[in-house]
PDB file of C-alpha atoms in Angstrom:
ATOM      1  CA  ALA C 599       0.000   0.000   0.000  1.00 62.00           C
ATOM      2  CA  THR C 600       1.076   3.553  -0.650  1.00 76.00           C
ATOM      3  CA  PRO C 601       1.898   5.528   2.501  1.00 84.00           C
ATOM      4  CA  GLY C 602      -0.744   8.100   3.448  1.00 90.00           C
ATOM      5  CA  PHE C 603      -3.760   6.213   2.108  1.00 90.00           C
ATOM      6  CA  ARG C 604      -6.200   5.399   4.922  1.00 92.00           C
ATOM      7  CA  SER C 605      -9.051   3.783   2.985  1.00 92.00           C
ATOM      8  CA  ALA C 606     -10.498   3.264  -0.468  1.00 92.00           C
ATOM      9  CA  ARG C 607     -14.114   2.823  -1.563  1.00 94.00           C
ATOM     10  CA  ARG C 608     -15.237   1.984  -5.070  1.00 92.00           C
ATOM     11  CA  PHE C 609     -18.709   2.339  -6.515  1.00 94.00           C
ATOM     12  CA  ALA C 610     -20.447   1.292  -9.731  1.00 91.00           C
ATOM     13  CA  HIS C 611     -23.277   3.416 -11.113  1.00 92.00           C
ATOM     14  CA  MET C 612     -26.658   1.862 -10.395  1.00 91.00           C
ATOM     15  CA  ASP C 613     -27.635   1.735 -14.090  1.00 89.00           C
ATOM     16  CA  GLY C 614     -24.726  -0.615 -14.792  1.00 80.00           C
ATOM     17  CA  GLY C 615     -23.552   1.564 -17.666  1.00 79.00           C
ATOM     18  CA  GLY C 616     -19.842   1.228 -16.949  1.00 79.00           C
ATOM     19  CA  ARG C 617     -19.555   4.339 -14.784  1.00 84.00           C
ATOM     20  CA  TYR C 618     -17.420   4.075 -11.662  1.00 86.00           C
ATOM     21  CA  LEU C 619     -16.343   6.227  -8.741  1.00 90.00           C
ATOM     22  CA  ALA C 620     -13.334   5.697  -6.474  1.00 90.00           C
ATOM     23  CA  VAL C 621     -13.053   7.613  -3.188  1.00 92.00           C
ATOM     24  CA  TYR C 622      -9.820   7.545  -1.238  1.00 91.00           C
ATOM     25  CA  GLU C 623      -9.289   8.825   2.295  1.00 92.00           C
ATOM     26  CA  VAL C 624      -5.763  10.177   2.676  1.00 92.00           C
ATOM     27  CA  ALA C 625      -3.763  11.510   5.590  1.00 90.00           C
ATOM     28  CA  ASP C 626      -2.925  14.783   3.861  1.00 89.00           C
ATOM     29  CA  VAL C 627      -3.475  16.464   0.493  1.00 88.00           C
ATOM     30  CA  ASP C 628       0.240  15.975  -0.239  1.00 89.00           C
ATOM     31  CA  THR C 629      -0.397  12.225  -0.360  1.00 89.00           C
ATOM     32  CA  VAL C 630      -2.053  12.543  -3.776  1.00 88.00           C
ATOM     33  CA  THR C 631      -0.515  15.742  -5.132  1.00 87.00           C
ATOM     34  CA  SER C 632       3.189  15.226  -4.407  1.00 87.00           C
ATOM     35  CA  GLN C 633       5.680  14.795  -7.223  1.00 87.00           C
ATOM     36  CA  ALA C 634       6.682  11.453  -5.692  1.00 82.00           C
ATOM     37  CA  TYR C 635       3.118  10.108  -5.946  1.00 85.00           C
ATOM     38  CA  MET C 636       2.321  11.589  -9.359  1.00 86.00           C
ATOM     39  CA  SER C 637       5.532  10.223 -10.901  1.00 88.00           C
ATOM     40  CA  GLN C 638       5.047   6.614  -9.759  1.00 88.00           C
ATOM     41  CA  PRO C 639       5.197   4.172 -12.663  1.00 91.00           C
ATOM     42  CA  GLN C 640       1.835   2.731 -13.674  1.00 91.00           C
ATOM     43  CA  SER C 641       1.315  -1.008 -13.920  1.00 92.00           C
ATOM     44  CA  ASP C 642       0.428  -2.597 -17.260  1.00 95.00           C
ATOM     45  CA  TRP C 643      -3.049  -3.328 -15.834  1.00 90.00           C
ATOM     46  CA  THR C 644      -3.575   0.336 -14.924  1.00 89.00           C
ATOM     47  CA  LYS C 645      -2.495   1.445 -18.409  1.00 92.00           C
ATOM     48  CA  ARG C 646      -4.914  -1.026 -20.055  1.00 91.00           C
ATOM     49  CA  VAL C 647      -7.834   0.054 -17.866  1.00 87.00           C
ATOM     50  CA  GLN C 648      -7.197   3.780 -18.235  1.00 88.00           C
ATOM     51  CA  ALA C 649      -6.980   3.398 -22.021  1.00 90.00           C
ATOM     52  CA  THR C 650     -10.699   2.488 -21.988  1.00 87.00           C
ATOM     53  CA  TRP C 651     -11.805   5.550 -20.009  1.00 85.00           C
ATOM     54  CA  LEU C 652     -13.689   8.314 -21.771  1.00 84.00           C
ATOM     55  CA  ARG C 653     -13.176  10.789 -18.935  1.00 85.00           C
ATOM     56  CA  MET C 654     -11.132  10.965 -15.768  1.00 83.00           C
ATOM     57  CA  ASP C 655     -11.638  13.603 -13.104  1.00 85.00           C
ATOM     58  CA  ARG C 656      -9.069  13.710 -10.333  1.00 84.00           C
ATOM     59  CA  SER C 657     -10.101  16.095  -7.553  1.00 87.00           C
ATOM     60  CA  VAL C 658      -9.082  16.619  -3.936  1.00 88.00           C
ATOM     61  CA  TRP C 659     -11.973  17.325  -1.550  1.00 87.00           C
ATOM     62  CA  VAL C 660     -12.047  18.261   2.120  1.00 85.00           C
ATOM     63  CA  GLU C 661     -14.631  16.812   4.518  1.00 84.00           C
ATOM     64  CA  ILE C 662     -16.700  19.595   6.082  1.00 89.00           C
ATOM     65  CA  THR C 663     -18.494  17.548   8.734  1.00 83.00           C
ATOM     66  CA  LYS C 664     -17.343  14.662  10.852  1.00 71.00           C
ATOM     67  CA  ARG C 665     -19.529  11.645  11.457  1.00 66.00           C
TER      68      ARG C 665
END
């Protein structure tokens, strides 16, 4: 596992149309925006999967309420 990642949740759209959402909880915004993370080599599997994507949106969000 990559340091700084606390959890991961993956969802499929309820219509089954091949739309997916991945939500990662990280220790700090630097976990997913650092040069070290962004420059990691991608696996062959990741390259194959990403080649099929029509759109990718990578955003960093901050939780505004605690459970």
